[in-house]
Short mmCIF file of C-alpha atoms in Angstrom, two decimals:
data_model
loop_
_atom_site.label_atom_id
_atom_site.label_comp_id
_atom_site.label_asym_id
_atom_site.label_seq_id
_atom_site.Cartn_x
_atom_site.Cartn_y
_atom_site.Cartn_z
CA MET A 1 -143.81 36.66 106.81
CA ASN A 2 -140.85 36.08 104.52
CA LYS A 3 -140.70 38.54 101.22
CA TRP A 4 -138.61 38.35 98.25
CA ASN A 5 -135.69 40.33 97.29
CA LEU A 6 -133.45 41.48 94.59
CA ILE A 7 -129.64 41.51 95.49
CA ILE A 8 -127.78 42.84 92.54
CA ASP A 9 -123.63 43.02 92.60
CA VAL A 10 -122.74 45.98 90.15
CA ALA A 11 -119.38 44.29 90.04
CA LYS A 12 -120.29 40.98 88.55
CA CYS A 13 -122.45 42.55 85.83
CA HIS A 14 -120.44 42.33 82.39
CA ASP A 15 -123.67 43.35 80.66
CA CYS A 16 -124.22 40.09 78.92
CA ASN A 17 -127.71 40.99 78.80
CA ASN A 18 -129.21 37.53 79.26
CA CYS A 19 -131.25 39.09 82.08
CA PHE A 20 -132.54 41.47 79.64
CA LEU A 21 -133.48 39.00 76.82
CA ALA A 22 -134.57 36.53 79.56
CA CYS A 23 -137.17 38.98 80.52
CA LYS A 24 -137.96 39.63 76.61
CA ASP A 25 -138.47 36.01 76.13
CA GLU A 26 -140.91 35.31 79.10
CA HIS A 27 -143.01 38.31 78.89
CA CYS A 28 -143.29 39.61 74.96
CA GLU A 29 -146.33 38.25 73.63
CA ASN A 30 -146.97 36.28 76.27
CA ASP A 31 -150.05 36.98 78.68
CA HIS A 32 -149.55 36.05 82.28
CA LEU A 33 -152.93 37.07 83.38
CA PRO A 34 -154.01 38.10 86.09
CA TYR A 35 -150.20 39.09 86.52
CA ALA A 36 -149.39 41.09 83.58
CA ALA A 37 -150.25 41.35 80.17
CA ALA A 38 -147.62 40.76 77.59
CA GLN A 39 -144.96 42.97 76.98
CA PRO A 40 -145.09 44.67 73.95
CA ARG A 41 -141.99 43.55 71.49
CA HIS A 42 -140.02 46.73 71.79
CA GLY A 43 -139.98 49.64 73.63
CA GLN A 44 -140.12 48.54 77.21
CA ARG A 45 -137.39 47.91 79.60
CA TRP A 46 -138.77 45.72 82.38
CA ILE A 47 -134.96 45.21 83.37
CA ASP A 48 -132.57 47.58 81.76
CA LEU A 49 -128.84 47.73 81.93
CA LEU A 50 -127.20 51.43 82.69
CA PRO A 51 -123.95 51.61 81.47
CA LYS A 52 -121.20 53.80 83.01
CA GLU A 53 -117.81 54.76 81.93
CA ARG A 54 -115.61 56.58 84.60
CA GLY A 55 -112.20 58.04 83.78
CA GLN A 56 -110.38 58.89 81.01
CA TYR A 57 -108.09 56.74 78.70
CA PRO A 58 -106.13 54.56 79.92
CA HIS A 59 -107.61 55.13 83.54
CA VAL A 60 -110.90 53.28 82.67
CA TYR A 61 -113.58 51.65 84.42
CA VAL A 62 -116.57 50.34 83.16
CA ALA A 63 -119.87 49.22 85.38
CA TYR A 64 -123.21 48.41 84.27
CA LEU A 65 -126.47 49.31 86.65
CA PRO A 66 -128.91 46.41 86.44
CA TYR A 67 -132.32 48.61 87.22
CA THR A 68 -135.50 47.28 87.36
CA CYS A 69 -138.37 48.17 89.45
CA MET A 70 -137.81 48.45 93.09
CA GLN A 71 -140.49 46.73 94.22
CA CYS A 72 -140.90 49.37 96.86
CA ASP A 73 -142.57 48.54 100.26
CA ASN A 74 -144.24 52.01 100.26
CA PRO A 75 -144.98 52.40 96.57
CA GLU A 76 -145.94 55.52 95.00
CA CYS A 77 -147.80 53.97 92.02
CA MET A 78 -150.13 52.15 94.33
CA GLN A 79 -151.16 55.83 96.15
CA ALA A 80 -151.35 57.22 92.26
CA ALA A 81 -153.92 54.15 91.30
CA GLU A 82 -157.50 54.03 91.48
CA ASP A 83 -159.62 51.38 92.29
CA GLY A 84 -156.66 49.23 93.70
CA ALA A 85 -155.42 49.08 90.14
CA VAL A 86 -151.82 48.56 92.00
CA TYR A 87 -151.50 46.44 95.17
CA GLN A 88 -148.47 44.73 97.07
CA ARG A 89 -148.62 40.89 97.87
CA GLN A 90 -147.92 39.02 101.14
CA ASP A 91 -144.48 38.34 99.66
CA GLY A 92 -143.78 42.09 98.91
CA ILE A 93 -144.25 41.98 95.30
CA VAL A 94 -146.00 44.82 93.77
CA ILE A 95 -148.30 44.24 90.74
CA ILE A 96 -150.09 46.46 88.31
CA ASP A 97 -153.58 44.55 87.81
CA PRO A 98 -153.36 44.57 83.56
CA LEU A 99 -157.41 44.92 83.87
CA LYS A 100 -157.90 47.43 86.83
CA ALA A 101 -155.11 49.52 85.55
CA LYS A 102 -156.57 50.21 81.85
CA GLY A 103 -156.53 53.94 81.01
CA GLN A 104 -154.37 54.86 83.82
CA LYS A 105 -151.54 56.84 82.53
CA ALA A 106 -151.02 58.55 85.85
CA ILE A 107 -149.35 55.31 87.41
CA VAL A 108 -146.51 55.22 85.01
CA ASP A 109 -146.10 59.08 86.04
CA SER A 110 -146.22 58.46 89.57
CA CYS A 111 -142.79 56.35 89.61
CA PRO A 112 -139.86 58.41 90.71
CA TYR A 113 -137.62 55.66 89.50
CA GLY A 114 -139.06 55.73 86.14
CA VAL A 115 -139.49 51.82 85.75
CA ILE A 116 -143.37 51.77 84.44
CA TRP A 117 -143.83 52.00 81.00
CA TRP A 118 -146.74 52.86 78.89
CA ASN A 119 -148.55 50.06 76.75
CA GLU A 120 -149.73 52.57 73.83
CA ALA A 121 -151.61 49.57 72.31
CA LEU A 122 -153.55 48.20 75.59
CA GLU A 123 -153.20 51.64 77.15
CA LEU A 124 -151.71 50.14 80.12
CA PRO A 125 -148.95 50.72 82.14
CA GLN A 126 -146.48 47.90 82.84
CA LYS A 127 -143.32 46.58 84.40
CA CYS A 128 -141.35 43.99 86.10
CA THR A 129 -143.41 41.48 88.32
CA PHE A 130 -140.38 39.55 89.37
CA CYS A 131 -141.59 36.93 87.43
CA ALA A 132 -144.48 36.35 90.11
CA HIS A 133 -146.47 34.04 87.84
CA LEU A 134 -143.51 31.63 87.97
CA LEU A 135 -142.52 32.00 91.94
CA ASP A 136 -146.74 31.06 92.43
CA GLU A 137 -145.70 27.93 90.47
CA GLY A 138 -142.68 27.06 92.71
CA TRP A 139 -140.15 28.74 91.13
CA LYS A 140 -137.20 30.06 93.38
CA GLU A 141 -136.44 32.90 91.03
CA PRO A 142 -137.52 35.27 88.21
CA ARG A 143 -136.01 34.48 84.74
CA CYS A 144 -133.54 37.10 84.75
CA VAL A 145 -131.88 35.98 87.88
CA GLN A 146 -132.07 32.34 86.51
CA ALA A 147 -130.28 33.53 83.50
CA CYS A 148 -127.45 35.36 84.89
CA PRO A 149 -124.19 33.67 84.46
CA THR A 150 -122.12 35.59 86.95
CA GLY A 151 -124.35 35.58 90.08
CA ALA A 152 -124.66 39.55 89.81
CA LEU A 153 -128.43 38.76 90.27
CA LYS A 154 -129.25 37.21 93.36
CA PHE A 155 -133.05 36.52 94.66
CA LEU A 156 -134.01 36.28 98.46
CA SER A 157 -136.76 35.26 100.52
CA LEU A 158 -136.12 36.86 103.90
CA GLU A 159 -138.27 38.40 106.83
CA ASP A 160 -138.05 42.34 106.47
CA ALA A 161 -135.66 42.26 109.75
CA GLU A 162 -133.26 39.75 108.26
CA MET A 163 -133.06 41.65 105.03
CA GLN A 164 -132.04 44.60 106.96
CA GLN A 165 -129.67 43.37 109.24
CA MET A 166 -128.20 41.61 105.82
CA ALA A 167 -127.90 45.01 103.97
CA LYS A 168 -126.19 46.60 107.14
CA SER A 169 -123.68 44.19 107.91
CA GLU A 170 -122.78 43.41 103.89
CA GLY A 171 -123.01 47.43 102.96
CA LEU A 172 -125.67 46.56 100.90
CA GLU A 173 -127.71 50.20 99.22
CA VAL A 174 -130.71 50.90 97.83
CA TRP A 175 -131.34 53.21 94.69
CA HIS A 176 -132.18 56.68 95.84
CA ALA A 177 -132.71 56.14 99.50
CA ASP A 178 -133.99 59.65 99.68
CA TYR A 179 -137.18 59.11 97.72
CA GLY A 180 -137.54 57.06 100.87
CA LEU A 181 -139.89 54.19 99.24
CA GLU A 182 -137.96 51.33 100.95
CA PRO A 183 -136.69 49.33 97.74
CA ARG A 184 -136.31 45.74 97.98
CA VAL A 185 -133.83 45.76 95.45
CA TYR A 186 -130.52 46.01 97.40
CA TYR A 187 -127.18 46.72 95.49
CA ARG A 188 -123.77 45.83 96.62
CA ASN A 189 -120.55 47.66 95.04
CA LEU A 190 -123.03 50.45 93.96
CA PHE A 191 -119.84 52.88 93.91
CA ARG A 192 -118.93 51.73 90.59
CA TYR A 193 -121.82 52.99 89.25
CA ASN A 194 -122.48 56.35 91.25
CA LYS A 195 -119.01 57.41 92.88
CA CYS A 196 -115.72 58.72 91.35
CA PHE A 197 -112.18 57.64 91.30
CA VAL A 198 -108.99 59.16 91.07
CA ALA A 199 -106.56 56.71 89.40
CA GLY A 200 -102.89 56.93 87.75
CA SER A 201 -99.51 55.64 87.63
CA VAL A 202 -96.30 56.17 88.90
CA ALA A 203 -93.28 55.58 87.18
CA LEU A 204 -89.34 56.46 87.73
CA LYS A 205 -88.04 58.73 85.02
CA ASP A 206 -84.34 57.93 85.53
CA MET A 207 -84.93 54.09 85.49
CA ASP A 208 -87.67 54.32 82.60
CA GLU A 209 -89.74 51.72 84.96
CA CYS A 210 -92.85 51.54 86.75
CA ALA A 211 -92.66 52.67 90.53
CA ASN A 212 -93.78 49.54 92.37
CA GLY A 213 -94.68 50.02 95.75
CA ALA A 214 -94.74 53.51 95.83
CA GLN A 215 -97.05 55.18 98.65
CA VAL A 216 -99.69 57.27 97.26
CA THR A 217 -101.68 59.38 99.76
CA LEU A 218 -105.09 60.97 99.42
CA LEU A 219 -105.63 64.02 101.69
CA ASP A 220 -108.93 66.33 101.71
CA SER A 221 -108.51 70.18 101.12
CA ALA A 222 -108.11 70.45 104.90
CA GLY A 223 -104.98 68.47 104.60
CA ASN A 224 -106.64 65.12 106.71
CA VAL A 225 -105.50 62.04 105.21
CA ILE A 226 -108.38 60.20 103.34
CA ASP A 227 -106.52 57.10 102.49
CA ARG A 228 -103.19 55.90 101.88
CA LEU A 229 -101.87 52.79 99.25
CA LEU A 230 -99.21 51.25 97.42
CA THR A 231 -99.04 51.28 93.64
CA ASN A 232 -99.04 47.39 92.25
CA ASN A 233 -96.15 46.36 89.98
CA TYR A 234 -97.90 48.72 87.15
CA GLY A 235 -96.88 51.55 89.27
CA ASP A 236 -101.14 51.82 89.38
CA PHE A 237 -103.17 53.14 91.94
CA LYS A 238 -106.84 54.11 92.40
CA PHE A 239 -108.87 55.46 95.05
CA ASP A 240 -112.47 54.72 94.82
CA GLY A 241 -115.75 55.74 96.45
CA LEU A 242 -115.29 59.65 96.34
CA GLY A 243 -118.15 61.76 95.59
CA GLN A 244 -119.31 63.41 92.66
CA ASP A 245 -118.57 67.14 92.62
CA SER A 246 -116.93 66.42 96.13
CA GLY A 247 -114.38 69.25 95.45
CA ARG A 248 -110.50 69.36 96.10
CA TYR A 249 -108.00 66.70 96.85
CA ARG A 250 -104.24 66.91 97.03
CA LEU A 251 -102.39 63.78 95.96
CA GLU A 252 -98.78 63.24 97.44
CA VAL A 253 -96.65 60.41 95.96
CA GLU A 254 -93.27 59.10 97.62
CA TYR A 255 -90.95 56.42 96.87
CA PRO A 256 -87.71 56.10 98.53
CA GLY A 257 -84.48 57.81 96.78
CA TYR A 258 -87.24 60.12 94.76
CA LYS A 259 -88.37 63.47 95.36
CA LYS A 260 -92.00 63.80 97.03
CA GLN A 261 -94.72 64.80 94.76
CA ALA A 262 -97.91 66.62 95.22
CA VAL A 263 -100.78 66.93 92.64
CA ASP A 264 -103.65 69.04 93.65
CA LEU A 265 -107.03 68.12 92.09
CA GLN A 266 -110.74 69.21 91.50
CA VAL A 267 -113.07 66.15 91.69
CA LYS A 268 -115.92 66.52 89.59
CA GLU A 269 -116.03 63.07 87.72
CA SER A 270 -113.51 60.53 87.91
CA ILE A 271 -110.14 61.46 86.98
CA GLY A 272 -107.71 59.19 85.17
CA LEU A 273 -104.11 61.23 85.91
CA GLY A 274 -101.96 59.30 83.50
CA THR A 275 -98.20 59.07 84.60
CA ILE A 276 -96.56 60.65 87.13
CA PHE A 277 -92.94 60.79 86.95
CA LEU A 278 -90.61 61.15 89.91
CA MET B 1 -93.68 19.35 70.32
CA GLN B 2 -95.73 19.80 67.04
CA THR B 3 -92.97 21.18 64.77
CA THR B 4 -91.66 19.22 62.20
CA SER B 5 -87.95 19.15 63.71
CA GLY B 6 -90.11 18.52 67.30
CA LEU B 7 -87.79 21.23 68.85
CA LEU B 8 -88.86 24.51 69.94
CA GLU B 9 -87.97 26.29 66.43
CA PHE B 10 -86.91 30.24 65.75
CA GLU B 11 -87.29 29.57 62.16
CA SER B 12 -90.31 27.88 60.90
CA SER B 13 -88.94 24.29 59.20
CA SER B 14 -92.73 23.79 58.09
CA LEU B 15 -92.84 27.39 56.44
CA LYS B 16 -89.36 26.48 55.09
CA LYS B 17 -90.61 23.34 53.45
CA PHE B 18 -93.92 24.64 51.79
CA VAL B 19 -93.55 28.33 51.50
CA PRO B 20 -89.80 29.29 51.71
CA SER B 21 -90.25 32.43 50.34
CA ASP B 22 -93.59 34.50 51.25
CA GLU B 23 -92.13 38.01 51.95
CA GLU B 24 -95.32 38.71 54.10
CA ARG B 25 -94.35 35.45 56.33
CA PRO B 26 -91.03 35.19 56.73
CA LEU B 27 -89.49 31.79 58.59
CA ILE B 28 -88.46 34.03 61.29
CA PRO B 29 -91.62 36.18 62.43
CA LYS B 30 -90.72 40.04 62.34
CA TYR B 31 -92.32 43.13 62.36
CA ILE B 32 -93.71 44.02 59.11
CA PRO B 33 -95.59 47.57 58.65
CA SER B 34 -99.20 46.71 57.73
CA TRP B 35 -99.93 47.42 53.69
CA GLU B 36 -102.96 49.46 55.38
CA GLY B 37 -102.43 51.22 58.66
CA HIS B 38 -100.59 54.16 60.02
CA HIS B 39 -97.53 53.26 57.54
CA THR B 40 -99.62 53.83 54.34
CA ARG B 41 -99.13 57.72 54.19
CA GLU B 42 -101.13 58.26 51.67
CA LEU B 43 -104.04 56.36 52.57
CA TYR B 44 -103.76 57.13 56.50
CA SER B 45 -104.02 60.96 55.31
CA LYS B 46 -107.25 60.39 54.01
CA TYR B 47 -108.62 57.98 56.50
CA PRO B 48 -106.61 58.48 59.79
CA LEU B 49 -108.67 55.58 61.80
CA GLN B 50 -108.05 52.15 62.35
CA LEU B 51 -111.08 50.31 62.21
CA ILE B 52 -111.34 46.96 64.21
CA SER B 53 -114.48 44.77 63.56
CA PRO B 54 -114.44 41.31 65.94
CA HIS B 55 -117.51 39.38 65.96
CA PRO B 56 -120.46 40.60 67.19
CA ARG B 57 -120.96 40.38 71.02
CA PHE B 58 -124.89 39.89 71.17
CA SER B 59 -126.01 38.34 68.06
CA PHE B 60 -124.31 34.62 66.80
CA HIS B 61 -122.94 35.89 63.66
CA THR B 62 -125.97 37.13 61.93
CA MET B 63 -128.42 35.35 63.90
CA GLY B 64 -130.68 37.04 65.94
CA ASP B 65 -129.76 40.36 64.64
CA ALA B 66 -132.09 43.06 63.00
CA LYS B 67 -135.44 41.06 61.80
CA ASP B 68 -137.39 42.95 64.34
CA SER B 69 -135.71 41.16 67.13
CA TYR B 70 -135.93 42.15 70.75
CA LEU B 71 -131.75 41.93 70.30
CA ASN B 72 -132.15 45.01 68.50
CA ASP B 73 -132.91 46.86 72.11
CA VAL B 74 -129.66 45.66 73.91
CA ARG B 75 -128.37 49.34 74.57
CA ASP B 76 -124.93 48.08 73.00
CA HIS B 77 -125.81 46.45 70.06
CA ARG B 78 -127.96 49.21 68.10
CA VAL B 79 -129.37 52.44 68.66
CA LEU B 80 -132.55 53.11 68.15
CA LYS B 81 -133.02 56.55 66.46
CA GLU B 82 -136.13 59.26 66.14
CA ASP B 83 -136.63 57.83 62.60
CA GLY B 84 -137.51 54.40 64.40
CA TYR B 85 -134.47 52.73 63.01
CA TYR B 86 -132.25 50.47 64.60
CA TYR B 87 -128.63 51.94 63.41
CA TRP B 88 -125.75 49.45 64.20
CA ILE B 89 -122.88 51.07 66.79
CA ILE B 90 -119.45 52.31 65.80
CA ARG B 91 -117.27 52.97 69.15
CA VAL B 92 -115.33 55.96 68.75
CA ASN B 93 -112.56 57.72 71.13
CA ALA B 94 -114.36 60.55 72.53
CA SER B 95 -111.46 63.06 71.44
CA ASP B 96 -111.29 62.05 68.01
CA ALA B 97 -115.54 62.09 67.74
CA LEU B 98 -115.26 65.89 69.32
CA GLN B 99 -112.79 66.75 66.78
CA ARG B 100 -115.18 65.68 64.33
CA GLY B 101 -118.09 67.48 65.84
CA ILE B 102 -119.84 64.22 66.87
CA GLN B 103 -121.68 63.44 70.14
CA ASP B 104 -122.77 60.60 71.58
CA ASN B 105 -125.49 58.56 69.24
CA ASP B 106 -125.09 61.01 66.74
CA LEU B 107 -125.48 59.05 63.07
CA VAL B 108 -122.23 59.23 61.08
CA ARG B 109 -120.70 58.17 57.57
CA VAL B 110 -118.36 55.51 58.26
CA PHE B 111 -116.14 55.47 55.06
CA ASN B 112 -113.16 54.83 52.77
CA ASP B 113 -112.37 54.02 49.36
CA ARG B 114 -114.76 50.86 49.41
CA GLY B 115 -117.64 52.53 50.98
CA THR B 116 -120.12 53.96 53.08
CA VAL B 117 -121.56 52.62 56.17
CA ILE B 118 -124.28 54.73 58.14
CA CYS B 119 -123.65 54.03 62.05
CA ALA B 120 -124.47 55.46 65.39
CA ALA B 121 -121.24 56.37 66.89
CA LYS B 122 -120.62 55.75 70.96
CA LEU B 123 -117.95 57.97 72.47
CA THR B 124 -115.58 55.78 74.92
CA ASP B 125 -112.24 56.05 76.48
CA ARG B 126 -111.99 52.50 76.17
CA LEU B 127 -110.26 52.98 72.28
CA PRO B 128 -106.98 54.79 72.31
CA PRO B 129 -107.32 57.82 70.05
CA GLY B 130 -106.77 57.03 65.95
CA THR B 131 -109.07 54.04 66.58
CA ALA B 132 -112.29 52.61 66.07
CA HIS B 133 -114.33 49.91 66.58
CA SER B 134 -117.69 48.02 65.28
CA TYR B 135 -118.78 44.77 65.24
CA GLU B 136 -118.65 42.89 61.64
CA SER B 137 -121.77 40.55 60.40
CA CYS B 138 -124.76 42.46 61.03
CA ALA B 139 -127.66 40.42 59.55
CA ASP B 140 -129.17 43.01 56.91
CA TYR B 141 -128.05 45.02 53.76
CA ASP B 142 -129.99 48.45 53.46
CA PRO B 143 -128.62 50.77 50.67
CA LEU B 144 -129.97 54.24 50.22
CA GLY B 145 -129.63 53.97 46.76
CA LYS B 146 -128.16 51.59 44.20
CA PRO B 147 -127.17 48.43 45.78
CA GLY B 148 -123.13 47.97 45.82
CA GLU B 149 -122.71 51.92 45.09
CA SER B 150 -124.84 53.84 48.02
CA ALA B 151 -124.25 53.97 51.59
CA ASP B 152 -125.67 51.44 53.52
CA ARG B 153 -127.45 52.08 56.68
CA SER B 154 -127.78 49.13 58.14
CA GLY B 155 -124.17 48.20 59.49
CA CYS B 156 -122.70 46.00 57.02
CA ILE B 157 -118.88 46.91 58.46
CA ASN B 158 -117.68 44.27 55.76
CA ILE B 159 -118.17 46.61 53.23
CA LEU B 160 -115.20 48.63 54.69
CA THR B 161 -112.86 45.98 55.38
CA PRO B 162 -110.31 44.76 52.83
CA ALA B 163 -111.49 41.71 50.65
CA ARG B 164 -107.28 40.33 50.74
CA PHE B 165 -105.88 37.92 52.94
CA ILE B 166 -103.25 38.46 55.35
CA THR B 167 -100.49 37.01 52.80
CA LYS B 168 -101.08 35.88 49.25
CA ASP B 169 -100.15 31.93 50.22
CA SER B 170 -102.29 31.97 53.19
CA SER B 171 -106.51 31.65 53.65
CA GLY B 172 -106.22 34.05 56.65
CA MET B 173 -108.62 37.33 56.16
CA ALA B 174 -107.31 40.28 57.40
CA PRO B 175 -110.56 42.64 58.40
CA ASN B 176 -108.24 44.63 60.87
CA SER B 177 -106.20 46.04 58.46
CA CYS B 178 -108.47 48.62 57.82
CA LEU B 179 -108.41 52.49 57.71
CA VAL B 180 -111.62 54.68 57.58
CA GLU B 181 -112.81 58.41 58.29
CA ILE B 182 -115.88 59.10 60.09
CA ALA B 183 -118.00 61.99 59.55
CA LYS B 184 -121.42 63.19 61.04
CA LEU B 185 -124.32 62.50 59.00
CA GLU B 186 -125.84 65.60 57.64
CA PRO B 187 -128.81 65.80 57.42
CA ALA B 188 -130.08 62.54 59.19
CA PRO B 189 -132.11 60.07 56.49
CA ALA B 190 -135.53 60.86 56.53
#
């Protein structure tokens, strides 16, 4: 049985908010019963864009994390619900029944991802439905995916085994795998949001020039080489994907005819080193 | 080549014909210190931040902004504060903000001799120190007191920008030649 999966490429999201606004357009003040009651005009973010700015000027990288109901295969909200108020469809989509769930605030509190919202006026927990009302009419994707101009959001109907295989071969990750809830939302290039980098520029002081092709080596605290690269023609380099608070590193910079330089680092967050002069 | 001579020109022949003696737009382009910028020492000492105010990213000029639209909920468009009001955003270099005791999402007064606009500050390293960024053309004007003589809290950034043209002989506006100071708003309006 095929199930729906949302594949999000963090590298392609530019914060245009078309997904956010398409969701509002579809769901605000529109009841789609029996799938969902209308989303209030303000206060709920069925799809959200979480901004992340890494580094320091001028080595700054910005990413946005499209963030929505993870449509867990093993959902906490379903366990917290009474009277079967949350159920999972055969296509994997988790639905909060807008009639049965009335008054069940525990459903909101049960979600470790924080993507279930409380509608004060209707006394109703609400969340993204993957636009199930449209899929059942024959749509191949929800409104947010349709509105995405960069292809950051992709919607795929696959057997679970196929999806697992794809995730493995393409290096897709889920948000907080440690929760053990088996989400159907997968991320590509997630490191742009949740990992750190060390970046800088190398310049030749006597020439007043960028060092094009300088060799930069990143070593761990034990002196093992983690990665090695060459600076581009602006003298820039970046090592990405380092863990937050991952401790001590050493950076070595070499360029033919110049004295080698080393920089010792403590990585807490991303580091923009500015210019290293040889 | 669409120059009047049909050739690549170092000296503009069309300018020479129509406006030969505009000191602010010489026939051969050259660097001219701005009449409102870091060279204008007296003004700069009072208002040390260069404000740039391009077209808004999420609203189309005034269309879509304010008016209780859900566009207000776009995180980088407006900021909903505890008082239930959606404030326009001004982006400030993080070190400039910290020097002024401003934290992310704090309400601030953005001001110069032309007026005061209340905004929510977003701290960023995407701007170099000494600069601030806020979009022009919010769709509301909400003066706290007498209109025209009091601070606006809806984000009318054009209150702060110069009314003059780039040169006296052209109709090009000059909103980015604009110096401001930013201070934390205390206390926040009720």
